[in-house]
Amino acid sequence: MFNLYSVDNKSIANILYETADLLEIDGQDSFRIRSYRNAAQAIENHTEQIRDIIGEPKKVLAIPGIGKGMLVNLQELFKDGTLSVQADLLKKYHPSMLQLLKIQGLGPKTIALIWSAHQVCDVDGVEKLARGGKIRELPRMGEKHEQKLLKAIEDYRRISGRFRIDAAETEAQKLTEYLAKFPGIDRITPAGSLRRGRETAGDLDILVTGTACCSEAERQQAVQYIAKYPPLMSIIAQGDNKISFQLRSGMQVDVRLLPPESFGAAMQYFTGSKAHNVALRQRALKMGYTLNEYSLADLKTEKPVAGKTEEEIYAKLKLDYIPPELRENLGEIDAAEKHTLPVLITLDDLQGDVHMHTVETDGRNTIEEMAEAAMARGYKYIAITDHSKNLAFANGLDDKRAVAHIQKIREANQRIDGITIFAGIEVDILADGDLDLSDDVLAQMDVVIASVHSVFNQEPAKMTERLLKAVANPNTSIIGHPTGRLQLRRDAYHFDMDAVLTAAAKQKVAMELNSYPDRLDLNDVHLRQAKQRGVKIVINTDSHHTSHLDKIRYGILQARRAWLTKDDVLNTLPAQQFAKAMKHAW
Ligand code: DGT
Ligand code: CA
Ligand code: CA
Ligand code: ZN
């Protein structure tokens, strides 16, 4: 069973929401359904992680909306990794029901209708019904509903085709914990787009090796074990050294079992990218070798010359080792040959994180708590950057509150040893390009992040002008999440990126790499463009909770994919130099 001690409140809430929907489809009484929804909501909003308090029933029962029955459910969830109420319902219907519930506008009531009329509960089946005009015949449904449903299925397919890096990573971790329990599996590693740090993954590629992968009979036993992975929904293909399946989340997984002597070759091959591999194979051929997933071998004798590690393969091909993030055939092979690969930035290079919110606006923790958490990560400084008044729903600060907040931050900085706390703001860039607070107040800040949070649909020329005005404001230190895109949800707003980058380089205004996995903004492509224009980057988390500080690693991955080095990133500087950089001096 996978380890639920790494499961956060959000995932527990999701299981309870799903269960409530399933109970509703099953026609159970509304009181019971509501108790699941209420518990889900309470857990989702609870600041303490259930996994930390599950051993203390009193604390769990103290959460409003959680009664004795729900406590038993939660205990079961942590003990067995599943909820029997949910498991039974999924057995009665089919696990595909969970994917149906993810379709916009398709609720439990309609699903129940479809089920009772047609006993269909999978996306393909429902689509077929809609195309055949069968949905409009159901009670209280019409042609309009049918068309809307078809459109929603199309959207679902488009979006669910790829998963965000954090979701892919979580699934990979859970599966890894499960695989590690099989005797004779010694190494498990993700390959593919996840290992290259791409912002989304189409599917998971997991490589496994150990004594259990040596003979066909042994591999078959391991494959049998993998086929019993609880979140597995259906097996797509199964072979001698490979099994592909779909998880209940909709994610597809390829697991390959390899003998230790070809593990490096397999890592190289399945990490990709395809374009990198094609180029590398051509190089191998020119040098008298063949390269495949089993080894690098002599072209004539077919004798393997490397395969156990990736390092020896690159070395034999007379290349410096190429980090996975660079393997996109964008010049890395050439650079590896000439020994000019950049020394990519690492997490350890960062000295601080300068975009975070507190309880003063829409964050969940205090200045002190953020500072302590940052110190525990080894940071030398942070900046507290709460919202400005234009973001009314986030309780944004007006001039007066902003000044008082600066004072509070300065006091906290005095009180707390071992870390510098800069006073900052994430100020809204208004529709006309003005900033949302007075110049006089902004001038008192150490760090001014200017961000667009409203009126996204301006004409590109207008949006460009708006951003240029914000860059030109002498108080602006950083442009926050510069394109505004939300992955798989909202496209970037349209503007002339090159014009904005050119102006930013000239004014010495930095661009943010916002590490929040919904955002990853700027992305790898824009970061490379920024570097070419001589623009400096600040890598931040935009934390609204102490636990969010961890998300910095997603930003680091994107920075590495963009070939960024320590010198390209301002928050690798010591505190005093960083403070100067925020005032356009570097
Ligand atoms: P994804 O899943 O769309 O996010 O992207 P990847 O890069 O994970 O692609 P995937 O899962 O199709 O394949 C994993 C790796 O396997 C890929 O990066 C390179 C390797 N690979 C797959 N198909 C081929 C192929 O036809 N030729 C070569 N040379 N490599 C391949
Ligand atoms: Ca993949
Ligand atoms: Ca794959
Ligand atoms: Zn923001």
Coordinates of C-alpha atoms and ligand atoms in Angstrom, one line a residue:
M1 CA 0.0 0.0 0.0
F2 CA 1.3 3.5 -0.8
N3 CA 2.5 5.7 2.0
L4 CA -0.3 7.9 3.2
Y5 CA 2.0 9.8 5.5
S6 CA 3.1 11.9 2.5
V7 CA -0.5 12.7 1.6
D8 CA -1.7 16.2 2.2
N9 CA -5.1 17.5 3.3
K10 CA -6.0 18.5 -0.3
S11 CA -5.8 14.8 -1.5
I12 CA -7.8 13.6 1.5
A13 CA -10.4 16.2 0.8
N14 CA -10.5 15.0 -2.8
I15 CA -11.2 11.4 -1.8
L16 CA -14.0 12.6 0.4
Y17 CA -15.5 14.8 -2.3
E18 CA -15.4 11.9 -4.7
T19 CA -17.0 9.6 -2.2
A20 CA -19.8 12.1 -1.6
D21 CA -20.4 12.3 -5.4
L22 CA -20.4 8.5 -5.6
L23 CA -22.9 8.2 -2.7
E24 CA -25.1 10.7 -4.5
I25 CA -25.0 8.7 -7.8
D26 CA -25.9 5.7 -5.7
G27 CA -29.0 7.5 -4.4
Q28 CA -28.1 7.5 -0.7
D29 CA -29.6 9.8 1.8
S30 CA -28.7 13.5 1.6
F31 CA -27.6 13.7 5.2
R32 CA -24.9 11.1 4.7
I33 CA -23.7 12.7 1.5
R34 CA -23.5 16.1 3.2
S35 CA -21.4 14.7 6.0
Y36 CA -18.8 13.7 3.5
R37 CA -18.8 17.1 1.7
N38 CA -18.7 19.0 5.0
A39 CA -15.7 16.9 6.2
A40 CA -13.9 17.4 2.9
Q41 CA -14.4 21.1 3.1
A42 CA -13.2 21.3 6.7
I43 CA -10.1 19.2 6.0
E44 CA -9.3 21.2 2.9
N45 CA -9.3 24.4 4.9
H46 CA -7.6 23.0 8.0
T47 CA -4.1 24.4 8.6
E48 CA -2.7 21.4 10.4
Q49 CA -2.0 18.3 8.3
I50 CA -4.3 15.4 9.1
R51 CA -1.4 13.1 8.7
D52 CA 0.4 14.8 11.6
I53 CA -2.6 14.4 14.0
I54 CA -4.2 11.2 12.9
G55 CA -2.8 9.4 16.0
E56 CA -4.6 11.9 18.2
P57 CA -8.4 11.3 17.8
K58 CA -9.3 14.3 20.1
K59 CA -7.5 16.7 17.7
V60 CA -9.2 15.3 14.7
L61 CA -12.6 15.3 16.3
A62 CA -12.1 19.0 17.3
I63 CA -12.2 19.9 13.6
P64 CA -15.8 21.2 12.9
G65 CA -17.6 18.8 10.6
I66 CA -15.7 15.7 11.7
G67 CA -17.6 13.3 13.8
K68 CA -16.8 9.8 15.1
G69 CA -17.9 8.1 11.9
M70 CA -15.6 10.3 9.8
L71 CA -12.8 9.7 12.2
V72 CA -13.1 6.0 11.6
N73 CA -13.0 6.6 7.8
L74 CA -9.8 8.7 8.1
Q75 CA -8.1 6.1 10.3
E76 CA -9.0 3.5 7.8
L77 CA -7.6 5.7 5.0
F78 CA -4.3 6.1 6.8
K79 CA -4.1 2.4 7.7
D80 CA -5.2 0.8 4.4
G81 CA -4.7 3.5 1.8
T82 CA -8.3 3.2 0.7
L83 CA -11.7 4.1 2.0
S84 CA -13.9 1.0 1.9
V85 CA -17.0 3.1 1.3
Q86 CA -15.4 4.5 -1.9
A87 CA -13.9 1.1 -2.9
D88 CA -17.2 -0.7 -2.6
L89 CA -19.0 1.9 -4.7
L90 CA -16.2 1.8 -7.3
K91 CA -16.6 -2.0 -7.4
K92 CA -20.4 -1.7 -7.8
Y93 CA -20.0 0.7 -10.7
H94 CA -16.5 1.1 -12.2
P95 CA -13.4 3.1 -11.3
S96 CA -13.9 5.0 -14.6
M97 CA -16.8 6.8 -12.8
L98 CA -14.2 9.0 -11.2
Q99 CA -13.1 10.4 -14.5
L100 CA -16.7 11.1 -15.5
L101 CA -17.0 13.2 -12.4
K102 CA -14.1 15.4 -13.7
I103 CA -16.1 16.6 -16.7
Q104 CA -17.2 20.2 -16.3
G105 CA -21.0 20.4 -15.7
L106 CA -21.5 16.7 -15.5
G107 CA -22.7 16.2 -11.9
P108 CA -23.7 13.1 -9.9
K109 CA -27.4 13.6 -10.8
T110 CA -26.8 13.4 -14.5
I111 CA -24.4 10.6 -14.2
A112 CA -27.0 8.7 -12.1
L113 CA -29.6 9.3 -14.9
I114 CA -27.2 8.0 -17.6
W115 CA -26.3 5.0 -15.5
S116 CA -29.9 4.0 -14.8
A117 CA -30.9 4.3 -18.4
H118 CA -27.8 2.8 -20.1
Q119 CA -25.5 1.3 -17.5
V120 CA -22.7 3.4 -18.9
C121 CA -20.1 5.1 -16.7
D122 CA -17.0 5.9 -18.7
V123 CA -16.0 8.9 -20.8
D124 CA -16.0 7.1 -24.2
G125 CA -19.3 5.5 -23.5
V126 CA -21.0 8.8 -22.5
E127 CA -19.5 10.5 -25.6
K128 CA -21.0 7.7 -27.8
L129 CA -24.4 8.2 -26.2
A130 CA -24.3 11.9 -26.8
R131 CA -23.2 11.5 -30.4
G132 CA -26.1 9.1 -30.9
G133 CA -28.6 11.6 -29.5
K134 CA -29.3 9.4 -26.5
I135 CA -28.6 12.1 -23.8
R136 CA -31.4 14.4 -25.0
E137 CA -33.9 11.6 -24.5
L138 CA -33.2 11.5 -20.8
P139 CA -35.6 13.2 -18.3
R140 CA -35.0 16.9 -18.0
M141 CA -32.3 16.9 -20.7
G142 CA -32.4 18.4 -24.2
E143 CA -30.3 18.9 -27.3
K144 CA -28.6 21.9 -25.6
H145 CA -27.4 19.7 -22.7
E146 CA -26.1 17.2 -25.2
Q147 CA -24.1 19.7 -27.1
K148 CA -22.7 21.2 -23.9
L149 CA -21.7 17.8 -22.7
L150 CA -19.8 17.0 -26.0
K151 CA -17.9 20.3 -25.7
A152 CA -17.1 19.5 -22.0
I153 CA -15.8 16.1 -23.0
E154 CA -13.6 17.7 -25.7
D155 CA -12.2 20.1 -23.1
Y156 CA -11.6 17.3 -20.6
R157 CA -9.7 15.3 -23.2
R158 CA -7.6 18.3 -24.2
I159 CA -6.7 19.2 -20.6
S160 CA -6.4 15.8 -19.1
G161 CA -4.0 14.8 -21.9
R162 CA -1.2 16.4 -19.9
F163 CA -0.6 16.7 -16.1
R164 CA 1.3 19.4 -14.2
I165 CA 4.8 18.5 -13.0
D166 CA 3.7 18.5 -9.4
A167 CA 0.9 16.0 -10.0
A168 CA 3.2 13.8 -12.1
E169 CA 5.8 13.9 -9.3
T170 CA 3.3 13.0 -6.6
E171 CA 2.1 10.0 -8.7
A172 CA 5.7 9.0 -9.3
Q173 CA 6.5 9.1 -5.6
K174 CA 3.5 7.0 -4.6
L175 CA 4.3 4.4 -7.2
T176 CA 8.0 4.4 -6.2
E177 CA 7.1 3.7 -2.6
Y178 CA 5.0 0.7 -3.8
L179 CA 7.6 -0.7 -6.1
A180 CA 10.4 -0.4 -3.5
K181 CA 8.5 -3.0 -1.4
F182 CA 9.0 -5.7 -3.9
P183 CA 12.0 -7.9 -3.0
G184 CA 14.8 -7.6 -5.6
I185 CA 13.8 -4.2 -6.9
D186 CA 16.8 -2.0 -5.9
R187 CA 16.5 1.1 -8.0
I188 CA 13.5 3.0 -9.3
T189 CA 13.8 6.2 -11.2
P190 CA 11.5 8.4 -13.3
A191 CA 12.7 9.1 -16.8
G192 CA 10.9 11.0 -19.7
S193 CA 9.6 14.5 -19.4
L194 CA 9.5 14.4 -15.6
R195 CA 13.2 13.8 -15.3
R196 CA 13.9 16.6 -17.8
G197 CA 11.8 18.9 -15.6
R198 CA 9.2 19.8 -18.1
E199 CA 6.3 21.8 -16.7
T200 CA 3.8 19.1 -17.7
A201 CA 4.1 15.4 -18.4
G202 CA 2.0 13.4 -21.0
D203 CA 2.7 10.2 -19.2
L204 CA 5.0 8.8 -16.6
D205 CA 8.0 6.7 -17.5
I206 CA 9.4 4.7 -14.6
L207 CA 12.5 2.6 -14.8
V208 CA 13.2 -0.3 -12.4
T209 CA 16.2 -2.5 -11.9
G210 CA 17.6 -5.0 -9.4
T211 CA 18.0 -8.8 -9.1
A212 CA 14.2 -9.1 -9.7
C213 CA 14.7 -7.9 -13.2
C214 CA 17.3 -10.4 -14.4
S215 CA 15.4 -13.4 -15.8
E216 CA 12.1 -13.5 -17.6
A217 CA 10.5 -15.5 -14.8
E218 CA 11.6 -13.0 -12.2
R219 CA 10.3 -10.1 -14.2
Q220 CA 7.0 -11.8 -14.7
Q221 CA 6.5 -12.0 -10.9
A222 CA 7.4 -8.3 -10.6
V223 CA 4.9 -7.4 -13.4
Q224 CA 2.2 -9.4 -11.5
Y225 CA 2.9 -7.3 -8.4
I226 CA 2.8 -4.0 -10.3
A227 CA -0.5 -5.1 -11.8
K228 CA -2.0 -5.1 -8.3
Y229 CA -1.0 -1.4 -7.6
P230 CA -4.2 -0.1 -5.9
P231 CA -4.6 3.2 -7.8
L232 CA -4.3 1.3 -11.1
M233 CA -7.5 1.4 -13.1
S234 CA -6.8 -0.6 -16.2
I235 CA -3.8 -2.3 -17.9
I236 CA -3.1 -1.0 -21.4
A237 CA -0.2 -3.3 -22.4
Q238 CA 1.9 -5.9 -20.6
G239 CA 5.0 -7.5 -22.0
D240 CA 8.1 -9.4 -20.9
N241 CA 9.9 -6.3 -19.4
K242 CA 7.2 -3.7 -19.5
I243 CA 3.8 -2.9 -18.2
S244 CA 1.7 0.2 -19.2
F245 CA -1.4 1.2 -17.3
Q246 CA -3.8 4.0 -16.5
L247 CA -4.3 5.3 -13.0
R248 CA -7.6 6.4 -11.6
S249 CA -6.4 10.0 -11.9
G250 CA -6.3 9.4 -15.7
M251 CA -2.6 9.5 -15.8
Q252 CA -0.9 6.8 -18.0
V253 CA 2.3 5.1 -16.7
D254 CA 4.9 3.0 -18.5
V255 CA 7.1 0.9 -16.2
R256 CA 10.1 -0.9 -17.6
L257 CA 12.1 -3.6 -15.9
L258 CA 15.8 -3.7 -16.8
P259 CA 18.8 -5.7 -15.9
P260 CA 21.4 -3.6 -14.0
E261 CA 24.0 -3.8 -16.8
S262 CA 21.8 -1.8 -19.2
F263 CA 20.2 0.5 -16.7
G264 CA 22.3 3.5 -17.8
A265 CA 21.5 3.0 -21.4
A266 CA 17.8 2.7 -20.6
M267 CA 17.9 5.9 -18.4
Q268 CA 19.6 7.7 -21.3
Y269 CA 17.1 6.3 -23.9
F270 CA 13.9 6.8 -21.9
T271 CA 14.8 10.2 -20.5
G272 CA 14.8 11.6 -24.1
S273 CA 14.0 13.9 -25.4
K274 CA 13.4 12.1 -28.7
A275 CA 15.1 14.9 -30.5
H276 CA 18.2 14.7 -28.2
N277 CA 18.3 10.9 -28.7
V278 CA 18.1 11.1 -32.5
A279 CA 21.0 13.6 -32.5
L280 CA 23.0 11.4 -30.1
R281 CA 22.4 8.3 -32.1
Q282 CA 23.7 10.0 -35.2
R283 CA 26.8 11.0 -33.4
A284 CA 27.3 7.4 -32.1
L285 CA 27.0 6.0 -35.7
K286 CA 29.6 8.5 -37.0
M287 CA 31.9 7.3 -34.2
G288 CA 31.4 3.6 -35.1
Y289 CA 28.9 2.7 -32.4
T290 CA 25.2 1.9 -32.1
L291 CA 23.2 3.3 -29.3
N292 CA 19.9 1.9 -28.1
E293 CA 18.0 1.3 -24.8
Y294 CA 20.3 -1.7 -24.0
S295 CA 23.8 -0.3 -24.6
L296 CA 26.3 1.6 -26.6
A297 CA 27.9 -1.1 -28.7
D298 CA 30.6 -1.4 -31.3
L299 CA 29.1 -1.2 -34.7
K300 CA 31.0 -4.1 -36.2
T301 CA 31.5 -6.5 -33.3
E302 CA 28.2 -5.6 -31.6
K303 CA 30.1 -5.8 -28.3
P304 CA 28.7 -3.4 -25.7
V305 CA 31.2 -0.7 -24.7
A306 CA 29.0 1.1 -22.2
G307 CA 25.5 0.8 -20.6
K308 CA 25.7 0.6 -16.9
T309 CA 25.7 4.3 -16.3
E310 CA 24.7 7.4 -18.4
E311 CA 28.0 9.0 -17.5
E312 CA 30.1 6.3 -19.3
I313 CA 27.9 6.6 -22.4
Y314 CA 28.4 10.3 -22.7
A315 CA 32.1 9.9 -22.0
K316 CA 32.6 7.3 -24.7
L317 CA 30.9 9.6 -27.1
K318 CA 33.5 12.3 -26.1
L319 CA 30.9 14.5 -24.5
D320 CA 30.7 16.2 -21.1
Y321 CA 27.8 14.8 -19.1
I322 CA 24.6 16.6 -20.2
P323 CA 22.1 17.3 -17.4
P324 CA 18.6 15.9 -18.2
E325 CA 17.1 19.4 -18.2
L326 CA 19.2 20.3 -21.2
R327 CA 18.4 17.3 -23.3
E328 CA 16.1 19.0 -25.9
N329 CA 18.5 19.2 -28.9
L330 CA 18.9 22.9 -28.5
G331 CA 22.7 23.1 -28.8
E332 CA 23.6 21.0 -25.7
I333 CA 25.5 18.3 -27.7
D334 CA 27.6 20.9 -29.4
A335 CA 28.3 22.6 -26.1
A336 CA 29.1 19.3 -24.4
E337 CA 31.7 18.5 -27.1
K338 CA 33.3 21.9 -26.8
H339 CA 33.2 21.8 -22.9
T340 CA 31.1 25.0 -22.9
L341 CA 28.0 23.6 -21.1
P342 CA 26.8 26.2 -18.5
V343 CA 27.2 25.4 -14.8
L344 CA 23.5 25.3 -14.2
I345 CA 22.0 27.0 -11.1
T346 CA 21.1 24.7 -8.2
L347 CA 18.8 25.0 -5.2
D348 CA 21.8 25.6 -3.0
D349 CA 22.8 28.7 -4.9
L350 CA 19.6 30.6 -3.7
Q351 CA 20.1 32.8 -0.7
G352 CA 16.5 34.0 -0.3
D353 CA 12.9 33.9 -1.6
V354 CA 11.3 37.3 -2.0
H355 CA 7.7 36.8 -2.9
M356 CA 5.4 35.6 -0.2
H357 CA 2.1 36.6 1.5
T358 CA 1.1 36.6 5.1
V359 CA -2.1 36.7 7.2
E360 CA -2.1 40.5 6.6
T361 CA -3.6 39.8 3.2
D362 CA -4.4 36.3 1.8
G363 CA -1.5 34.2 3.3
R364 CA -2.0 31.6 6.0
N365 CA 1.0 32.4 8.2
T366 CA 2.5 35.3 10.0
I367 CA 5.7 37.2 9.2
E368 CA 7.5 35.4 12.0
E369 CA 6.3 32.0 10.8
M370 CA 7.4 32.7 7.2
A371 CA 10.8 33.9 8.5
E372 CA 11.3 30.8 10.7
A373 CA 10.4 28.5 7.8
A374 CA 12.8 30.3 5.5
M375 CA 15.6 30.1 8.0
A376 CA 15.0 26.3 8.4
R377 CA 15.6 26.1 4.6
G378 CA 18.9 27.9 5.1
Y379 CA 17.9 31.2 3.5
K380 CA 19.7 34.4 4.4
Y381 CA 16.8 36.7 3.6
I382 CA 13.2 36.9 2.5
A383 CA 10.8 39.7 1.5
I384 CA 7.3 39.9 2.7
T385 CA 5.2 41.0 -0.3
D386 CA 1.5 41.2 0.5
H387 CA -1.1 42.3 -2.0
S388 CA -2.3 45.9 -2.7
K389 CA -5.8 47.2 -2.4
N390 CA -6.9 46.5 -6.0
L391 CA -7.1 42.9 -4.9
A392 CA -10.0 43.5 -2.6
F393 CA -10.9 39.8 -2.3
A394 CA -7.4 39.2 -1.0
N395 CA -7.8 42.0 1.5
G396 CA -5.1 44.0 -0.2
L397 CA -3.3 46.9 1.5
D398 CA -4.0 50.6 0.9
D399 CA -1.3 53.3 1.5
K400 CA -2.1 53.5 5.2
R401 CA -2.1 49.8 6.0
A402 CA 1.0 49.3 3.8
V403 CA 3.0 51.8 5.8
A404 CA 1.9 50.1 9.1
H405 CA 2.8 46.8 7.6
I406 CA 6.3 48.0 6.7
Q407 CA 6.7 49.0 10.3
K408 CA 5.6 45.5 11.5
I409 CA 8.1 43.9 9.1
R410 CA 10.9 46.1 10.3
E411 CA 10.1 45.2 13.9
A412 CA 10.0 41.5 13.1
N413 CA 13.4 41.9 11.4
Q414 CA 14.8 43.5 14.6
R415 CA 13.4 40.7 16.8
I416 CA 14.4 37.7 14.7
D417 CA 18.1 36.9 14.4
G418 CA 19.7 34.9 11.6
I419 CA 17.7 36.2 8.7
T420 CA 17.0 39.5 7.0
I421 CA 13.4 40.3 6.4
F422 CA 12.9 42.8 3.7
A423 CA 9.8 44.9 3.5
G424 CA 8.1 44.5 0.2
I425 CA 4.8 44.6 -1.7
E426 CA 3.2 42.8 -4.6
V427 CA 1.5 45.9 -6.0
D428 CA -1.1 45.6 -8.8
I429 CA -0.4 47.0 -12.2
L430 CA -3.7 48.8 -12.9
A431 CA -5.3 48.7 -16.3
D432 CA -3.5 51.9 -17.4
G433 CA -0.1 50.8 -16.2
D434 CA -0.1 52.9 -13.0
L435 CA 0.8 51.1 -9.8
D436 CA -1.9 50.6 -7.1
L437 CA -0.1 52.5 -4.3
S438 CA 1.4 56.0 -4.0
D439 CA 5.0 56.6 -5.1
D440 CA 5.8 57.8 -1.7
V441 CA 4.8 54.5 0.0
L442 CA 6.4 52.4 -2.7
A443 CA 9.7 54.3 -2.3
Q444 CA 9.8 53.0 1.3
M445 CA 9.8 49.4 0.2
D446 CA 13.0 47.3 -0.2
V447 CA 11.3 45.1 -2.9
V448 CA 8.5 46.1 -5.2
I449 CA 7.0 43.3 -7.3
A450 CA 4.6 44.8 -9.8
S451 CA 2.0 42.2 -11.1
V452 CA -1.1 42.1 -13.3
H453 CA -4.1 40.6 -11.5
S454 CA -7.0 42.0 -13.4
V455 CA -8.2 43.2 -16.9
F456 CA -6.3 40.4 -18.7
N457 CA -8.0 40.7 -22.1
Q458 CA -6.6 44.0 -23.3
E459 CA -5.4 44.4 -26.9
P460 CA -1.8 43.3 -27.2
A461 CA -0.7 46.9 -27.9
K462 CA -2.5 48.2 -24.8
M463 CA -1.1 45.4 -22.6
T464 CA 2.4 46.1 -23.9
E465 CA 2.1 49.7 -23.1
R466 CA 0.7 48.9 -19.6
L467 CA 3.7 46.6 -18.8
L468 CA 6.2 49.1 -20.2
K469 CA 4.8 51.8 -18.0
A470 CA 5.2 49.5 -15.0
V471 CA 8.8 48.7 -16.0
A472 CA 9.5 52.4 -16.3
N473 CA 8.2 53.2 -12.9
P474 CA 11.3 53.9 -10.8
N475 CA 9.9 52.1 -7.8
T476 CA 9.4 48.8 -9.6
S477 CA 12.1 46.1 -8.8
I478 CA 10.5 43.0 -10.3
I479 CA 7.7 42.2 -12.7
G480 CA 5.7 39.4 -11.0
H481 CA 4.5 36.3 -13.0
P482 CA 5.0 38.3 -16.1
T483 CA 2.7 36.5 -18.5
G484 CA -0.2 35.7 -16.2
R485 CA -0.8 32.2 -17.6
L486 CA -2.2 29.5 -15.3
Q487 CA -1.2 26.1 -16.6
L488 CA -3.9 24.1 -18.3
R489 CA -6.4 26.7 -17.1
R490 CA -5.7 30.2 -18.4
D491 CA -3.6 31.3 -21.3
A492 CA -1.0 34.1 -21.0
Y493 CA -2.2 37.6 -21.8
H494 CA -1.0 38.9 -25.1
F495 CA 1.8 41.4 -25.3
D496 CA 5.1 42.1 -27.0
M497 CA 7.5 40.1 -24.8
D498 CA 10.6 41.3 -26.6
A499 CA 9.8 45.0 -26.1
V500 CA 9.1 44.4 -22.4
L501 CA 12.4 42.4 -21.9
T502 CA 14.4 45.0 -23.8
A503 CA 13.0 47.8 -21.6
A504 CA 13.6 45.7 -18.4
A505 CA 17.2 45.2 -19.3
K506 CA 17.7 48.9 -19.9
Q507 CA 15.9 50.0 -16.7
K508 CA 17.5 47.1 -14.6
V509 CA 14.1 45.8 -13.6
A510 CA 14.2 42.0 -13.0
M511 CA 11.7 39.4 -14.3
E512 CA 10.2 36.9 -11.9
L513 CA 10.3 33.2 -12.3
N514 CA 7.3 32.3 -10.2
S515 CA 7.8 28.7 -9.1
Y516 CA 4.2 28.0 -8.2
P517 CA 3.5 24.9 -10.3
D518 CA 0.2 26.5 -11.6
R519 CA 2.3 29.3 -12.9
L520 CA 5.9 28.6 -13.8
D521 CA 6.0 32.1 -15.2
L522 CA 8.3 33.1 -16.9
N523 CA 8.5 29.6 -18.5
D524 CA 11.7 28.0 -19.9
V525 CA 11.4 29.5 -23.4
H526 CA 10.8 33.1 -22.1
L527 CA 13.6 32.7 -19.6
R528 CA 16.1 31.9 -22.3
Q529 CA 14.8 34.9 -24.2
A530 CA 15.3 37.1 -21.1
K531 CA 18.8 35.8 -20.7
Q532 CA 19.6 36.7 -24.3
R533 CA 18.3 40.2 -23.7
G534 CA 20.5 40.6 -20.6
V535 CA 17.5 40.6 -18.2
K536 CA 18.2 39.3 -14.6
I537 CA 15.8 36.8 -13.0
V538 CA 14.5 36.4 -9.5
I539 CA 13.2 32.9 -8.6
N540 CA 10.4 33.1 -6.1
T541 CA 7.6 30.8 -4.7
D542 CA 4.7 33.3 -4.2
S543 CA 4.1 31.3 -1.0
H544 CA 0.8 31.7 0.8
H545 CA 1.8 29.1 3.4
T546 CA 5.1 28.0 5.0
S547 CA 4.8 24.7 3.2
H548 CA 4.8 26.5 -0.2
L549 CA 8.4 27.5 0.2
D550 CA 9.2 24.0 -1.0
K551 CA 7.8 24.7 -4.4
I552 CA 11.0 26.6 -5.3
R553 CA 12.4 23.4 -6.8
Y554 CA 10.0 23.6 -9.7
G555 CA 11.3 27.0 -10.5
I556 CA 14.9 25.8 -10.3
L557 CA 14.1 23.1 -12.8
Q558 CA 12.7 25.6 -15.3
A559 CA 15.7 27.9 -14.7
R560 CA 18.0 24.9 -15.5
R561 CA 16.0 24.1 -18.6
A562 CA 16.6 27.7 -19.7
W563 CA 20.4 27.3 -19.2
L564 CA 20.5 29.8 -16.4
T565 CA 23.5 30.0 -14.2
K566 CA 24.0 31.5 -10.7
D567 CA 24.9 34.8 -12.3
D568 CA 21.6 35.2 -14.1
V569 CA 19.6 35.1 -10.9
L570 CA 19.6 38.0 -8.5
N571 CA 18.5 36.1 -5.4
T572 CA 21.8 34.2 -5.4
L573 CA 23.4 37.4 -4.2
P574 CA 24.1 38.2 -0.5
A575 CA 21.4 40.3 1.2
Q576 CA 23.1 43.7 0.9
Q577 CA 23.9 43.3 -2.8
F578 CA 20.4 41.9 -3.4
A579 CA 18.9 45.0 -1.8
K580 CA 20.9 47.2 -4.1
A581 CA 19.8 45.2 -7.1
M582 CA 16.2 45.8 -6.1
K583 CA 17.1 49.5 -6.6
H584 CA 18.4 49.0 -10.1
A585 CA 22.0 48.7 -9.1
W586 CA 24.0 45.6 -10.3
Ligands
DGT1 P1 5.6 13.3 -22.5 O1 5.3 12.0 -22.0 O2 4.8 13.7 -23.6 O3 5.6 14.4 -21.4 O4 7.2 13.3 -23.0 P2 8.3 12.3 -22.9 O5 9.6 12.9 -23.3 O6 8.3 11.6 -21.6 O7 8.0 11.2 -24.0 P3 7.5 9.7 -24.0 O8 6.8 9.3 -22.8 O9 6.7 9.5 -25.3 O10 8.8 8.9 -24.2 C1 9.8 8.8 -23.1 C2 11.1 8.9 -23.7 O11 11.4 7.7 -24.5 C3 11.4 10.0 -24.7 O12 11.7 11.2 -24.0 C4 12.5 9.5 -25.5 C5 12.2 8.0 -25.6 N1 11.6 7.7 -26.8 C6 10.3 7.4 -27.0 N2 10.0 7.1 -28.3 C7 11.2 7.2 -28.9 C8 11.6 7.0 -30.3 O13 10.8 6.7 -31.2 N3 12.9 7.3 -30.5 C9 13.8 7.6 -29.6 N4 15.0 7.8 -29.9 N5 13.4 7.8 -28.3 C10 12.2 7.6 -28.0
CA2 CA 6.5 10.5 -20.7
CA3 CA 5.9 7.1 -22.1
ZN4 ZN 0.4 37.7 -7.9

